[in-house]
mmCIF file of C-alpha atoms and ligand atoms in Angstrom:
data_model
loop_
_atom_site.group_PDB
_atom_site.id
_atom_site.type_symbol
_atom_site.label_atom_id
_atom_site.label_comp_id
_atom_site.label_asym_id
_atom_site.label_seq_id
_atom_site.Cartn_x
_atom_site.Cartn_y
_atom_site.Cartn_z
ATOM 1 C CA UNK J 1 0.000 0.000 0.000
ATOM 2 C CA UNK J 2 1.297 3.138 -0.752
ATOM 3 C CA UNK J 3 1.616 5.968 1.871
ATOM 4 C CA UNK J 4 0.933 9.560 1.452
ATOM 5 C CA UNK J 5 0.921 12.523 3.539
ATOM 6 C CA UNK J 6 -1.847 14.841 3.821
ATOM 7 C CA UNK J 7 -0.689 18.484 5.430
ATOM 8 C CA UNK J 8 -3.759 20.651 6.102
ATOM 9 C CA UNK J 9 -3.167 24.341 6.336
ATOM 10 C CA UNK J 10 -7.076 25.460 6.426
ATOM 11 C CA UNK J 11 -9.035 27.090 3.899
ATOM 12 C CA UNK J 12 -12.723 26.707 2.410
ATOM 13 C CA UNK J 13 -11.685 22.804 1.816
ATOM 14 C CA UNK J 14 -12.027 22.962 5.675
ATOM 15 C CA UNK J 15 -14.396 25.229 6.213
ATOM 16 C CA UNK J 16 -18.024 24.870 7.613
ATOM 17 C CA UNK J 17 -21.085 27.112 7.212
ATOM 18 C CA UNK J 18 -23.020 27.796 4.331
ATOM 19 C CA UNK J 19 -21.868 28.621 0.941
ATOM 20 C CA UNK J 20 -22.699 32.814 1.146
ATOM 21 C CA UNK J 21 -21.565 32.017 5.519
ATOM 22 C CA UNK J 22 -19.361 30.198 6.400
ATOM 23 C CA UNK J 23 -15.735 30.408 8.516
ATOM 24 C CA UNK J 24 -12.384 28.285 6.597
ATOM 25 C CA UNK J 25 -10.083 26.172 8.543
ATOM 26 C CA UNK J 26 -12.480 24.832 11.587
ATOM 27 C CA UNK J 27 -12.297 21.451 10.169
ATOM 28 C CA UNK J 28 -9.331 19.839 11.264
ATOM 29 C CA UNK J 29 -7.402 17.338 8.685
ATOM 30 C CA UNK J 30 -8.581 13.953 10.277
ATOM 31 C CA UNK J 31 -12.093 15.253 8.935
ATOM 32 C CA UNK J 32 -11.001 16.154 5.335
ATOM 33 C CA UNK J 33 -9.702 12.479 5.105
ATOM 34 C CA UNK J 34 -12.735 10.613 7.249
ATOM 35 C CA UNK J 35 -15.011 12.339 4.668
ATOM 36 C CA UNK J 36 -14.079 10.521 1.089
ATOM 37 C CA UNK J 37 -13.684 6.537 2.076
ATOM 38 C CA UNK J 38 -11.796 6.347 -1.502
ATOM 39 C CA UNK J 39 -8.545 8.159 0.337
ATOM 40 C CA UNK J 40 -8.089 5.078 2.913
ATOM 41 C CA UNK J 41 -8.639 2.226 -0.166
ATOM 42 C CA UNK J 42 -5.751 4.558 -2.081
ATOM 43 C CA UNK J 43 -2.889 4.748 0.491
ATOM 44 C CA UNK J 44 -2.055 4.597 3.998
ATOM 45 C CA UNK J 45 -1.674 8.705 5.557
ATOM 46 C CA UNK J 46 0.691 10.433 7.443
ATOM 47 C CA UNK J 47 -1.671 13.559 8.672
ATOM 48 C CA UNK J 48 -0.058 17.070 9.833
ATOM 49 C CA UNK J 49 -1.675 20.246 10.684
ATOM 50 C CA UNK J 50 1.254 22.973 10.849
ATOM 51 C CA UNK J 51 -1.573 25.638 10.884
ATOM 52 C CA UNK J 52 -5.530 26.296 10.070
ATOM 53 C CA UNK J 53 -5.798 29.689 8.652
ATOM 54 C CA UNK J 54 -8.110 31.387 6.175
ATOM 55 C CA UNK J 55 -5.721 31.763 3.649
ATOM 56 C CA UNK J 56 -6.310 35.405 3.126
ATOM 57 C CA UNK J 57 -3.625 35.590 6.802
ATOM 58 C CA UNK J 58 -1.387 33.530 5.130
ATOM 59 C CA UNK J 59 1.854 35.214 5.952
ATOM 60 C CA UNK J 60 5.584 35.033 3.908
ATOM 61 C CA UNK J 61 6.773 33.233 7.214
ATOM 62 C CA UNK J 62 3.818 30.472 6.434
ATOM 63 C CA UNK J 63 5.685 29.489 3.129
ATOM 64 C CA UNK J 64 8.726 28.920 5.224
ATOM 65 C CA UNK J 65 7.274 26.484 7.326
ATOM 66 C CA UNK J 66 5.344 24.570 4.701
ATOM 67 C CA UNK J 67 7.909 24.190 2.923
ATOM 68 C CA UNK J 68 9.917 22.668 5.494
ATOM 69 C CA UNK J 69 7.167 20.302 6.312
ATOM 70 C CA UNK J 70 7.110 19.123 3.128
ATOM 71 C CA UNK J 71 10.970 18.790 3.094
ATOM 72 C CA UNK J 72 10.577 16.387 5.595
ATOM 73 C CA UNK J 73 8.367 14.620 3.989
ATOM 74 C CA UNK J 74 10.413 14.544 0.782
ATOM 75 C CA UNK J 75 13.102 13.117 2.679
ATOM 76 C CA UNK J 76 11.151 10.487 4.135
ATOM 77 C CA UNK J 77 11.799 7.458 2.488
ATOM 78 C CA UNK J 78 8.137 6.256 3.804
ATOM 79 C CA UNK J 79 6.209 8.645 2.219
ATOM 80 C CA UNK J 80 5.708 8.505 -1.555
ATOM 81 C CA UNK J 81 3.822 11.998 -2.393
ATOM 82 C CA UNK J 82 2.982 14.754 -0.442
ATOM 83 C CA UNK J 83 -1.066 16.386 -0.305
ATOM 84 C CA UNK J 84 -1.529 19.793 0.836
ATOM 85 C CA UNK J 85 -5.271 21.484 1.271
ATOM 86 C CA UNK J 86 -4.979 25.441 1.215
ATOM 87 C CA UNK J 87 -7.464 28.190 1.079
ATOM 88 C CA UNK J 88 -7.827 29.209 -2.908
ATOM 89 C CA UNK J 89 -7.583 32.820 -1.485
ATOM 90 C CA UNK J 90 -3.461 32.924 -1.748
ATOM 91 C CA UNK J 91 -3.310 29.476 -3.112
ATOM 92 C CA UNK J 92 -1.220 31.001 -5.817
ATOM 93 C CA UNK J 93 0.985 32.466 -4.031
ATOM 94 C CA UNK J 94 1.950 29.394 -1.488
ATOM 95 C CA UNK J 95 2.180 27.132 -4.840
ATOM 96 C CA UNK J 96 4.351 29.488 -6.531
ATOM 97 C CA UNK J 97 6.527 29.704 -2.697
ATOM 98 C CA UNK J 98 6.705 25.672 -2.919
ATOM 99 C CA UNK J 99 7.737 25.547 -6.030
ATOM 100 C CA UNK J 100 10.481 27.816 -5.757
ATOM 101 C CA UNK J 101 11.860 26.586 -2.503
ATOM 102 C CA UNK J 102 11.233 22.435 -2.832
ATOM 103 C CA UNK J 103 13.872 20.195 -5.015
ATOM 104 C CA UNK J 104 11.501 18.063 -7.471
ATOM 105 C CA UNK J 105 10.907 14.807 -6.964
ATOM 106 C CA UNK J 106 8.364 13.088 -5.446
ATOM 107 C CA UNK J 107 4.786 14.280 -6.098
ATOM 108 C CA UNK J 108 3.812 17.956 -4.590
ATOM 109 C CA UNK J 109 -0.029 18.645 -5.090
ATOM 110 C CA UNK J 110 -1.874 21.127 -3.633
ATOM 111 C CA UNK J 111 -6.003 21.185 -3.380
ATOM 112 C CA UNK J 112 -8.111 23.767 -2.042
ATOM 113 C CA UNK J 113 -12.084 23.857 -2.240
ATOM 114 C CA UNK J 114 -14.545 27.145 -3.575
ATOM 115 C CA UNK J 115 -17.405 25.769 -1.584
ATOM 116 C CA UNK J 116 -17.273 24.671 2.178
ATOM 117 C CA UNK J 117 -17.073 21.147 3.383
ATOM 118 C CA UNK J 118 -20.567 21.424 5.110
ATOM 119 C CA UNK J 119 -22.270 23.529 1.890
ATOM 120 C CA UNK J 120 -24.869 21.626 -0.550
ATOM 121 C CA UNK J 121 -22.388 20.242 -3.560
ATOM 122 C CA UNK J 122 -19.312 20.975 -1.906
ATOM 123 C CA UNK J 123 -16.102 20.376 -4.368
ATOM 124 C CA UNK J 124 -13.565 19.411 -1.511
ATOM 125 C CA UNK J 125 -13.923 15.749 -1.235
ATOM 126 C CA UNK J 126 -13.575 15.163 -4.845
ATOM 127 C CA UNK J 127 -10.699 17.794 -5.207
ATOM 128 C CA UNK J 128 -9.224 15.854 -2.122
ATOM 129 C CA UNK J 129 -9.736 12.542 -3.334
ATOM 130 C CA UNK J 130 -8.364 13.584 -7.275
ATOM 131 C CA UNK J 131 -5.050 15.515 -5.756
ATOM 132 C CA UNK J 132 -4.584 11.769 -4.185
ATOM 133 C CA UNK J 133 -4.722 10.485 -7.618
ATOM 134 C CA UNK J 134 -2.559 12.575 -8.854
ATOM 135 C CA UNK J 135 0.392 12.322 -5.975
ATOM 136 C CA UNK J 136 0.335 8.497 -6.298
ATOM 137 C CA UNK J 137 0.969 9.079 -10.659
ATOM 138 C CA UNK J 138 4.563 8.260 -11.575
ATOM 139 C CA UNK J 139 3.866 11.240 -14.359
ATOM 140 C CA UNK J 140 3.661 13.800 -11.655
ATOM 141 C CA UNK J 141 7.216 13.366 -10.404
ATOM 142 C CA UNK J 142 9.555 15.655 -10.964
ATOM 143 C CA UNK J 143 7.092 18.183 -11.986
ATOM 144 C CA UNK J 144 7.354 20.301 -9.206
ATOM 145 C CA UNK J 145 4.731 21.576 -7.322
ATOM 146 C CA UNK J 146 1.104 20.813 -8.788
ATOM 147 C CA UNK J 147 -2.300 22.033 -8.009
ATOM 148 C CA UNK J 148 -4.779 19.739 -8.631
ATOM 149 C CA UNK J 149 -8.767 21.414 -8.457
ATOM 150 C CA UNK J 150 -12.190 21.064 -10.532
ATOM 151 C CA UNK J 151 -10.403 17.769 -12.029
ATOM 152 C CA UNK J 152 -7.862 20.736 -13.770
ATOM 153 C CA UNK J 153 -4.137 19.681 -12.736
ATOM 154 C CA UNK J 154 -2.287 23.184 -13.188
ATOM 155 C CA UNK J 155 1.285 23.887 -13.150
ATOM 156 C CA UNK J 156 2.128 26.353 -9.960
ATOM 157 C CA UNK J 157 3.263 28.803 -11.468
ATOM 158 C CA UNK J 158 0.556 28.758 -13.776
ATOM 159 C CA UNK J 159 -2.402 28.950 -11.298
ATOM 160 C CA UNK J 160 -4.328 31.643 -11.239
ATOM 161 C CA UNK J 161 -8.078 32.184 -9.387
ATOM 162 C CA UNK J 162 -10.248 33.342 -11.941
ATOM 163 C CA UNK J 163 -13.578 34.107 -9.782
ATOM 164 C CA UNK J 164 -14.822 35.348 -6.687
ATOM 165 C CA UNK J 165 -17.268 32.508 -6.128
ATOM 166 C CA UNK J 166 -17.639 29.590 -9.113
ATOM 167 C CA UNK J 167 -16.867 26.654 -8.808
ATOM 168 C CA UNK J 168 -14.740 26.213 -11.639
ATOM 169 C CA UNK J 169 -12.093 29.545 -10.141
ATOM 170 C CA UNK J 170 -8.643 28.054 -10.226
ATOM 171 C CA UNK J 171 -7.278 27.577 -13.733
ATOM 172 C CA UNK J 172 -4.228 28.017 -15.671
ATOM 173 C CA UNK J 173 -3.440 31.339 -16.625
ATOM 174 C CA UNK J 174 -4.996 33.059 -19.545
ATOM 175 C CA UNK J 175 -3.367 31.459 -22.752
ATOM 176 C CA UNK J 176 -2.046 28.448 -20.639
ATOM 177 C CA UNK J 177 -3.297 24.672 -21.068
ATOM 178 C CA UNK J 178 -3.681 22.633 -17.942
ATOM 179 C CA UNK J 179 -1.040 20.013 -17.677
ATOM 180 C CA UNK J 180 -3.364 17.334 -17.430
ATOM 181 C CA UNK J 181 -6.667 15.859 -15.980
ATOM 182 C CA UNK J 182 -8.110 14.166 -13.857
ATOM 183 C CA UNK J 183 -11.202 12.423 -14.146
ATOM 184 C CA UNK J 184 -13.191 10.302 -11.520
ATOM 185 C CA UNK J 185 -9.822 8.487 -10.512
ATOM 186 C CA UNK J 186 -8.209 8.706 -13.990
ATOM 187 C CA UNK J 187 -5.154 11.094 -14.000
ATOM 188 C CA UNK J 188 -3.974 11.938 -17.939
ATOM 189 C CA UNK J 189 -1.021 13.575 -17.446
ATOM 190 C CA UNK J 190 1.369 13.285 -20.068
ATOM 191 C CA UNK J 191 4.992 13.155 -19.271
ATOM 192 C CA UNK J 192 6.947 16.613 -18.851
ATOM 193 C CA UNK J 193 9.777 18.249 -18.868
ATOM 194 C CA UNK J 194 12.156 18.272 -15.897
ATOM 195 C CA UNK J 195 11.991 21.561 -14.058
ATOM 196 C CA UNK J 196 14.130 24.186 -14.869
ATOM 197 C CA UNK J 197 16.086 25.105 -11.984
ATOM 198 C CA UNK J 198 17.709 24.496 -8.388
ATOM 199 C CA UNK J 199 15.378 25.657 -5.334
ATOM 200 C CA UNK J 200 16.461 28.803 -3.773
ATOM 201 C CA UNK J 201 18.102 28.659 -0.900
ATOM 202 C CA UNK J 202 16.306 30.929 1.893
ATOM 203 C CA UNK J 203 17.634 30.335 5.570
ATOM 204 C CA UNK J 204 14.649 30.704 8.518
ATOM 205 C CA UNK J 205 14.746 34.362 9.779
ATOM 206 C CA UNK J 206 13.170 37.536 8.981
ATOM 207 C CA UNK J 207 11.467 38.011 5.541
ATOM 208 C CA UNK J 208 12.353 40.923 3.373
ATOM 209 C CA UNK J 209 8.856 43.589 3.059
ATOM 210 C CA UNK J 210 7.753 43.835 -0.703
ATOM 211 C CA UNK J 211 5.094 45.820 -1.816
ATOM 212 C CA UNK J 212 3.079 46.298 -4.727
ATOM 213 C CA UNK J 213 1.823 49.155 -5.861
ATOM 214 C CA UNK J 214 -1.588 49.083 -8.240
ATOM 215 C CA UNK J 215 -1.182 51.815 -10.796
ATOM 216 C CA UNK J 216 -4.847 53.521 -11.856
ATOM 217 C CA UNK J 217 -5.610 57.122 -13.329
ATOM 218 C CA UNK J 218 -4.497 59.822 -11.356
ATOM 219 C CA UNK J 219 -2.179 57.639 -8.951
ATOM 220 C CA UNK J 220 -0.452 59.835 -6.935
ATOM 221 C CA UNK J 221 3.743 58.848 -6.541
ATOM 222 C CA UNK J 222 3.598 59.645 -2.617
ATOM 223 C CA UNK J 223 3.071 55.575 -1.806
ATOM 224 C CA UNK J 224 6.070 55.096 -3.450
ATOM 225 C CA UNK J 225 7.790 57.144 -0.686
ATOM 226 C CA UNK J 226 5.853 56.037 1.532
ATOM 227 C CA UNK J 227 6.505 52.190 0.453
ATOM 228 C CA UNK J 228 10.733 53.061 1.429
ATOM 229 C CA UNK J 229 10.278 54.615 4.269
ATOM 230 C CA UNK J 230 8.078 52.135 5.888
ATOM 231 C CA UNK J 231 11.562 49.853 4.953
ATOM 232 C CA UNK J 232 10.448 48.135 1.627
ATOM 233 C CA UNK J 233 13.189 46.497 0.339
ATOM 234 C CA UNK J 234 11.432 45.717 -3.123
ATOM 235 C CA UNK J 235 8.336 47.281 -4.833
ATOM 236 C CA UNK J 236 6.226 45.162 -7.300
ATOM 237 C CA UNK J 237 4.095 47.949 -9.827
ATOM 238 C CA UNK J 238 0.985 46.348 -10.655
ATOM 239 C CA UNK J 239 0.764 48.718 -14.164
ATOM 240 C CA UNK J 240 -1.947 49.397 -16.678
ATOM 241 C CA UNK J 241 -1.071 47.681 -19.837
ATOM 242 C CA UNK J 242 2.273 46.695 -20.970
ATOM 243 C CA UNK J 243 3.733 48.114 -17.693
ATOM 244 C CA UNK J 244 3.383 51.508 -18.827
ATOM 245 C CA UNK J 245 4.535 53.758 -15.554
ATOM 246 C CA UNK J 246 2.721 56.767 -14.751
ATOM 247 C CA UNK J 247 5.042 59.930 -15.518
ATOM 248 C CA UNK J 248 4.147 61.231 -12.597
ATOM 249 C CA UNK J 249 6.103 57.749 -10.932
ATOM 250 C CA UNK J 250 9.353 58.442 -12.761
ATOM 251 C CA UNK J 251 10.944 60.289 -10.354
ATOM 252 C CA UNK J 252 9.949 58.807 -6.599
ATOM 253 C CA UNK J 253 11.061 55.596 -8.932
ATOM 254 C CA UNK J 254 14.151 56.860 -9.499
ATOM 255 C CA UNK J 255 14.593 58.035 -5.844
ATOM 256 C CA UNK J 256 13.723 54.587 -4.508
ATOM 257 C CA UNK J 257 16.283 52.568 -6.685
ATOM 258 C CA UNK J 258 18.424 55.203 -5.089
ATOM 259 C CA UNK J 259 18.052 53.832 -2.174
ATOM 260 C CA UNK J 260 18.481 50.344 -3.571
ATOM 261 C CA UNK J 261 14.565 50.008 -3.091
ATOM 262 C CA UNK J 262 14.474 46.492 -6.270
ATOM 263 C CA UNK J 263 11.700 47.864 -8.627
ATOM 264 C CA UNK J 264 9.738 44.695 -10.775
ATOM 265 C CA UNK J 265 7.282 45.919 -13.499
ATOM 266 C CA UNK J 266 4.136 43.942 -13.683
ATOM 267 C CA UNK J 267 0.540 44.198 -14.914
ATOM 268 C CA UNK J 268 -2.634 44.176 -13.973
ATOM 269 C CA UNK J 269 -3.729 42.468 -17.260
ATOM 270 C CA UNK J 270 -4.301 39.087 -16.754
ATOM 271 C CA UNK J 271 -2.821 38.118 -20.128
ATOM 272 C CA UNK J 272 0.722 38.772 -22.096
ATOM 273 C CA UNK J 273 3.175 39.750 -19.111
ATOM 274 C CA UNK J 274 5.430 42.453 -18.740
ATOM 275 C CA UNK J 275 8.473 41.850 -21.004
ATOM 276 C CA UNK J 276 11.998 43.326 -20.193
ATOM 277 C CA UNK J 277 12.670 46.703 -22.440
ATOM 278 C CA UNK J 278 9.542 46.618 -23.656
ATOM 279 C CA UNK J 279 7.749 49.857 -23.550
ATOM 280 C CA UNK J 280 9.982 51.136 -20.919
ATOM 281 C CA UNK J 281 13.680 51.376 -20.826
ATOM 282 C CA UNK J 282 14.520 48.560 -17.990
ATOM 283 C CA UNK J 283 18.071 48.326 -18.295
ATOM 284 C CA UNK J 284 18.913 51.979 -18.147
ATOM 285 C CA UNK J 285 16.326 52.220 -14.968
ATOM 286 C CA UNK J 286 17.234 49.022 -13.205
ATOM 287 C CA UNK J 287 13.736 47.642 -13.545
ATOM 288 C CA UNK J 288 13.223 43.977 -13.628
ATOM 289 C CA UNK J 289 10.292 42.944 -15.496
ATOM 290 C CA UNK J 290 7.481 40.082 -13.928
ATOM 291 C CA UNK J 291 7.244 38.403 -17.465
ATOM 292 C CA UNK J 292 4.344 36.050 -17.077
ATOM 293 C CA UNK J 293 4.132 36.304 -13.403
ATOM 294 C CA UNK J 294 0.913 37.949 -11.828
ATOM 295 C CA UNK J 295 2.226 41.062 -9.556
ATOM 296 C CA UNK J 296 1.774 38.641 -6.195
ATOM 297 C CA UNK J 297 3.998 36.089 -7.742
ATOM 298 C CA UNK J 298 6.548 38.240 -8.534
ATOM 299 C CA UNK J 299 6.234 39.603 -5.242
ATOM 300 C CA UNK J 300 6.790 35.852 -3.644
ATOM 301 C CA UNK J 301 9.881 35.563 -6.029
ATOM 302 C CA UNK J 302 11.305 39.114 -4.831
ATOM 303 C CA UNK J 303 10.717 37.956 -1.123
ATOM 304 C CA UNK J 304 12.680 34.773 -1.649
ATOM 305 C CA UNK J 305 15.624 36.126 -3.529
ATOM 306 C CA UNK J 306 16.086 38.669 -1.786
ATOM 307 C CA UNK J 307 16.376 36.413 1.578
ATOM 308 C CA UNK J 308 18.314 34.438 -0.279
ATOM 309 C CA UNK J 309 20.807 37.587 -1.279
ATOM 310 C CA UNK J 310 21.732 37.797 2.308
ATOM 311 C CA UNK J 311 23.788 34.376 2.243
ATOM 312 C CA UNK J 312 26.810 33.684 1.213
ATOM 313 C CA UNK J 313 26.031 32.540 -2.505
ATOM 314 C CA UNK J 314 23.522 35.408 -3.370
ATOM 315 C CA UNK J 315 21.143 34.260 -6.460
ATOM 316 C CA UNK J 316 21.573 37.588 -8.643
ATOM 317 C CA UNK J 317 17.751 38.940 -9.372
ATOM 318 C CA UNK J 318 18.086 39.703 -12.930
ATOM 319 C CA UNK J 319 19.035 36.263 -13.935
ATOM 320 C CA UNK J 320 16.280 34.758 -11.656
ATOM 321 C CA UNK J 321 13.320 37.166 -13.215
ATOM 322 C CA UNK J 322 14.387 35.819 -16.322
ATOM 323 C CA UNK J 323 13.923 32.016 -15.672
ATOM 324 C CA UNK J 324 10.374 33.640 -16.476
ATOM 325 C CA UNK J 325 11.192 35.044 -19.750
ATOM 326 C CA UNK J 326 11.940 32.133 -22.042
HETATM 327 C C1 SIN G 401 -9.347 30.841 1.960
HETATM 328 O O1 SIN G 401 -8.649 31.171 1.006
HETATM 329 O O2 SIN G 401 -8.882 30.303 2.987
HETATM 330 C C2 SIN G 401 -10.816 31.077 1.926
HETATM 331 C C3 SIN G 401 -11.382 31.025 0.553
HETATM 332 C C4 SIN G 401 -11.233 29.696 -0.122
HETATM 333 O O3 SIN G 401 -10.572 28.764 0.314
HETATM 334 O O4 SIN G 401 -11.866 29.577 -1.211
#
């Protein structure tokens, strides 16, 4: 029988109440597995709870401690994937975290739910029960970290939550294909690639503050300002288009990178990315540019290697931002 581990961080998948009422993360993780019978005919589980949060107060600290979780399951020879229910809330950015900081390997799959456990048609159990599926499929080792929902299995740094409330809100982002499917206990997931690159290295310890900034008409430069003195160490621009910056920006911009404030251009179009020295003159200003990553990913990728720049081999930012632009 094979064994996997199931490590429950909260969420709507936990949540009870009503669909339009209802509190995530009171339902604790032997629950989530007593509910779907399926999971115990599928694998013997190792259960952790690390935390129960909505993940809306998921913190950068949070990632950290997941992700070391996880690392100890990964190095557990007993264990042969790794399950992890999450709010949908941040789910993108705590995929996008594992990813970056967990060695591939054995399977990594996230599931999350958009209805509560308790509500009429709730998705959890079968999102549960799938993400099993997938985590015991030789096709999703060395992926990397996968997110498995609405029988959709995404890439994580695909993922992106596309609604406020249906049931069908995590998908891959605009343009993207899923990687696979799963359906009823099926998983189709063709064989991939080996991921790209090494995790980053990020010791325990205080987490650099990154903003982002969400550009609109008449946005006013003083949050820049504000952003550095409040001790920002990097500011994500959430911009209107191609990550066109307001004029008006240019020279509290200019200011911060003064200060060595890091400066990422993003947009706040869900499709086509923010390319480097497109439409703006990155090189000259020291902008990086998000590529395909949403602002808050960026943001998680600024956190980490910026931690990681305080060690003794420091991953240079530039060439990590453009992992993102091939
Ligand atoms: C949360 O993100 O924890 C609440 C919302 C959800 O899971 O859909």
């Amino acid at each position: 029988m094979p064994r996997l581990a199931l490590i429950a961080t909260g969420g709507t998948i936990a949540g009870s109440g009503s669909q339009e009422n209802y509190t995530a993360g009171v339902l604790g993780a032997d629950v989530l597995l007593g509910a779907v019978a399926e999971l115990r005919r599928l694998a013997d589980w190792h259960v952790e709870q690390p935390f129960a949060l909505d993940s809306r107060d998921m913190e950068p600290a949070h990632w950290l401690l997941l992700a070391a979780r996880v690392q100890a399951m990964l190095d557990d020879p007993a264990i042969d994937g790794i399950v992890i229910t999450h709010g949908t809330d941040t789910l993108e950015e705590s995929a996008f975290a594992l990813d970056l900081l967990l060695p591939a390997g054995k399977p990594v799959v996230l599931t999350a739910a958009m209805r509560p456990a308790t509500s009429l048609s709730s998705d959890g159990p079968l999102n549960l029960l799938q993400a099993a599926c997938v985590a015991l499929h030789p096709a999703a080792r060395e992926r990397g970290v996968l997110v498995v929902a609405n029988g959709l299995i995404i890439a994580a740094q695909q993922l992106r939550k596309t609604s406020t409330h249906a049931v069908e809100a995590l998908q891959p982002q605009a343009g993207a294909a899923p990687l696979g499917q799963v359906i009823g206990e099926i998983v189709q997931l063709p064989p991939g690639q080996p991921p790209r690159s090494a995790p980053l290295q990020v010791q325990p310890g205080e987490l650099p503050r990154v903003d982002i900034l969400y550009a609109h008409a008449g946005a006013t430069p003083d949050l820049i300002a504000a952003c550095v003195a409040a001790g920002a160490r990097g500011l994500v621009l959430a911009l209107s288009g191609h990550g066109s910056i307001p004029q008006s920006w240019r020279p509290a911009l200019a200011q911060a990178r003064a200060s060595s404030l890091q400066v990422v251009r993003a947009t706040r179009i869900s499709a086509g990315g923010v390319w480097p020295n497109c439409n703006e003159d990155d090189t000259a200003n020291g902008w990086l540019a998000a590529g395909p990553l949403s602002p808050q990913q960026a943001r998680v990728l600024l956190i980490l290697a910026l931690a990681g720049q305080a060690h003794p081999d420091p991953q240079p930012l530039s060439g990590l931002f453009a992992r993102y632009h091939a």
